[in-house]
Amino acid sequence: LPPHAPRRSPMVVRLRLARFGRKHAPFYRIVAADARAPRDGKFLEIVGNYAPISHSPAENALLVKRVELKVDRIRYWMSVGAQPSDTVARVLGYAGVLPLAPRRKAGASSKAAVGEME
């Protein structure tokens, strides 16, 4: 590089949710994106869909959430260093792509958890 060229830091890629849909009826795309890009902004690739609310009354009664994943592409992005967000890691855990992360107890703050460990 020439001495006057700006130094570029390596791009940190995250697997995260990008929100779509209308008010009170969201659905999400699971995308590989630069960590510095805005939530619904520029992304590198769409690797899945996640719909927490179904339009079918029968599915809503059963609390069914729709998830579509491109598992091969997710594994590729993880192999080159992409880090999933907490929510995407949970969805991938339920789908069997990643091991399930241990759940924290409801209402337990991180300070209380640190105090219990000591």
Short mmCIF file of C-alpha atoms in Angstrom, two decimals:
data_model
loop_
_atom_site.label_atom_id
_atom_site.label_comp_id
_atom_site.label_asym_id
_atom_site.label_seq_id
_atom_site.Cartn_x
_atom_site.Cartn_y
_atom_site.Cartn_z
CA LEU A 1 0.00 0.00 0.00
CA PRO A 2 1.17 3.53 -0.65
CA PRO A 3 2.00 5.47 2.53
CA HIS A 4 -0.94 7.87 2.03
CA ALA A 5 -3.55 5.11 1.54
CA PRO A 6 -5.98 4.71 4.45
CA ARG A 7 -5.64 1.52 6.45
CA ARG A 8 -8.66 -0.71 6.17
CA SER A 9 -9.61 -2.85 9.11
CA PRO A 10 -10.85 -6.34 8.29
CA MET A 11 -14.61 -6.53 7.81
CA VAL A 12 -16.43 -8.11 10.73
CA VAL A 13 -19.37 -10.11 9.41
CA ARG A 14 -22.43 -10.78 11.56
CA LEU A 15 -25.39 -13.07 10.95
CA ARG A 16 -28.35 -11.01 12.13
CA LEU A 17 -31.99 -10.18 11.57
CA ALA A 18 -33.21 -7.47 9.18
CA ARG A 19 -36.82 -6.46 9.90
CA PHE A 20 -39.48 -6.31 7.22
CA GLY A 21 -43.27 -6.38 7.26
CA ARG A 22 -45.69 -3.86 8.63
CA LYS A 23 -46.48 -2.51 12.07
CA HIS A 24 -47.37 -5.34 14.50
CA ALA A 25 -46.75 -7.96 11.77
CA PRO A 26 -42.98 -8.32 11.43
CA PHE A 27 -40.99 -10.89 9.56
CA TYR A 28 -37.25 -11.01 9.40
CA ARG A 29 -34.57 -11.95 6.93
CA ILE A 30 -31.50 -13.60 8.37
CA VAL A 31 -28.63 -11.86 6.62
CA ALA A 32 -24.85 -11.88 6.57
CA ALA A 33 -23.88 -8.22 6.96
CA ASP A 34 -20.96 -6.02 7.88
CA ALA A 35 -21.24 -5.37 11.62
CA ARG A 36 -21.06 -1.60 11.03
CA ALA A 37 -24.02 -1.54 8.60
CA PRO A 38 -27.44 -0.47 9.92
CA ARG A 39 -29.98 -3.15 10.91
CA ASP A 40 -32.07 -2.87 7.75
CA GLY A 41 -29.25 -1.55 5.59
CA LYS A 42 -26.73 -3.06 3.24
CA PHE A 43 -26.06 -6.79 3.56
CA LEU A 44 -23.84 -9.34 1.85
CA GLU A 45 -26.28 -12.24 1.47
CA ILE A 46 -29.71 -13.43 2.60
CA VAL A 47 -29.27 -16.78 4.36
CA GLY A 48 -32.78 -17.35 5.69
CA ASN A 49 -36.18 -16.07 6.81
CA TYR A 50 -37.83 -15.98 10.23
CA ALA A 51 -41.52 -15.21 10.76
CA PRO A 52 -42.41 -15.11 14.48
CA ILE A 53 -46.08 -14.29 13.75
CA SER A 54 -48.03 -16.38 11.26
CA HIS A 55 -50.92 -15.09 9.16
CA SER A 56 -52.77 -18.38 9.70
CA PRO A 57 -55.02 -18.41 12.82
CA ALA A 58 -54.43 -22.16 13.23
CA GLU A 59 -50.65 -21.70 13.30
CA ASN A 60 -50.93 -18.76 15.70
CA ALA A 61 -53.02 -20.90 18.06
CA LEU A 62 -50.22 -23.48 18.07
CA LEU A 63 -47.53 -20.77 18.48
CA VAL A 64 -45.79 -21.95 15.30
CA LYS A 65 -42.94 -19.80 14.01
CA ARG A 66 -41.79 -20.20 10.40
CA VAL A 67 -38.05 -20.55 9.81
CA GLU A 68 -36.35 -21.13 6.46
CA LEU A 69 -32.57 -21.49 6.44
CA LYS A 70 -29.88 -21.96 3.81
CA VAL A 71 -27.84 -24.20 6.09
CA ASP A 72 -24.94 -24.64 3.66
CA ARG A 73 -24.52 -20.85 3.32
CA ILE A 74 -24.84 -20.32 7.09
CA ARG A 75 -22.12 -22.92 7.68
CA TYR A 76 -19.96 -21.22 5.03
CA TRP A 77 -20.27 -17.79 6.67
CA MET A 78 -19.56 -19.28 10.11
CA SER A 79 -16.48 -21.06 8.69
CA VAL A 80 -15.02 -17.76 7.48
CA GLY A 81 -15.56 -16.10 10.87
CA ALA A 82 -19.09 -14.63 10.85
CA GLN A 83 -20.56 -14.24 14.34
CA PRO A 84 -24.32 -14.78 14.87
CA SER A 85 -26.27 -12.27 16.94
CA ASP A 86 -27.85 -13.62 20.14
CA THR A 87 -31.27 -13.98 18.50
CA VAL A 88 -29.92 -15.65 15.36
CA ALA A 89 -27.84 -18.01 17.52
CA ARG A 90 -31.02 -19.01 19.38
CA VAL A 91 -32.91 -19.61 16.10
CA LEU A 92 -29.99 -21.62 14.70
CA GLY A 93 -29.84 -23.62 17.93
CA TYR A 94 -33.52 -24.55 17.67
CA ALA A 95 -32.97 -25.54 14.03
CA GLY A 96 -30.04 -27.78 14.98
CA VAL A 97 -27.39 -25.80 13.09
CA LEU A 98 -25.62 -24.68 16.29
CA PRO A 99 -25.65 -26.16 19.79
CA LEU A 100 -28.30 -24.55 21.99
CA ALA A 101 -26.89 -21.84 24.25
CA PRO A 102 -27.84 -22.11 27.93
CA ARG A 103 -30.79 -19.88 28.80
CA ARG A 104 -30.55 -17.35 31.58
CA LYS A 105 -33.17 -17.35 34.28
CA ALA A 106 -35.93 -14.78 33.74
CA GLY A 107 -35.35 -11.62 35.73
CA ALA A 108 -31.76 -12.47 36.57
CA SER A 109 -29.43 -9.60 35.83
CA SER A 110 -25.82 -10.10 34.80
CA LYS A 111 -24.63 -8.56 38.09
CA ALA A 112 -26.69 -11.06 40.08
CA ALA A 113 -25.30 -13.91 37.99
CA VAL A 114 -21.74 -12.74 38.67
CA GLY A 115 -22.51 -12.57 42.38
CA GLU A 116 -23.80 -16.17 42.38
CA MET A 117 -20.62 -17.42 40.70
CA GLU A 118 -18.32 -16.01 43.41
#
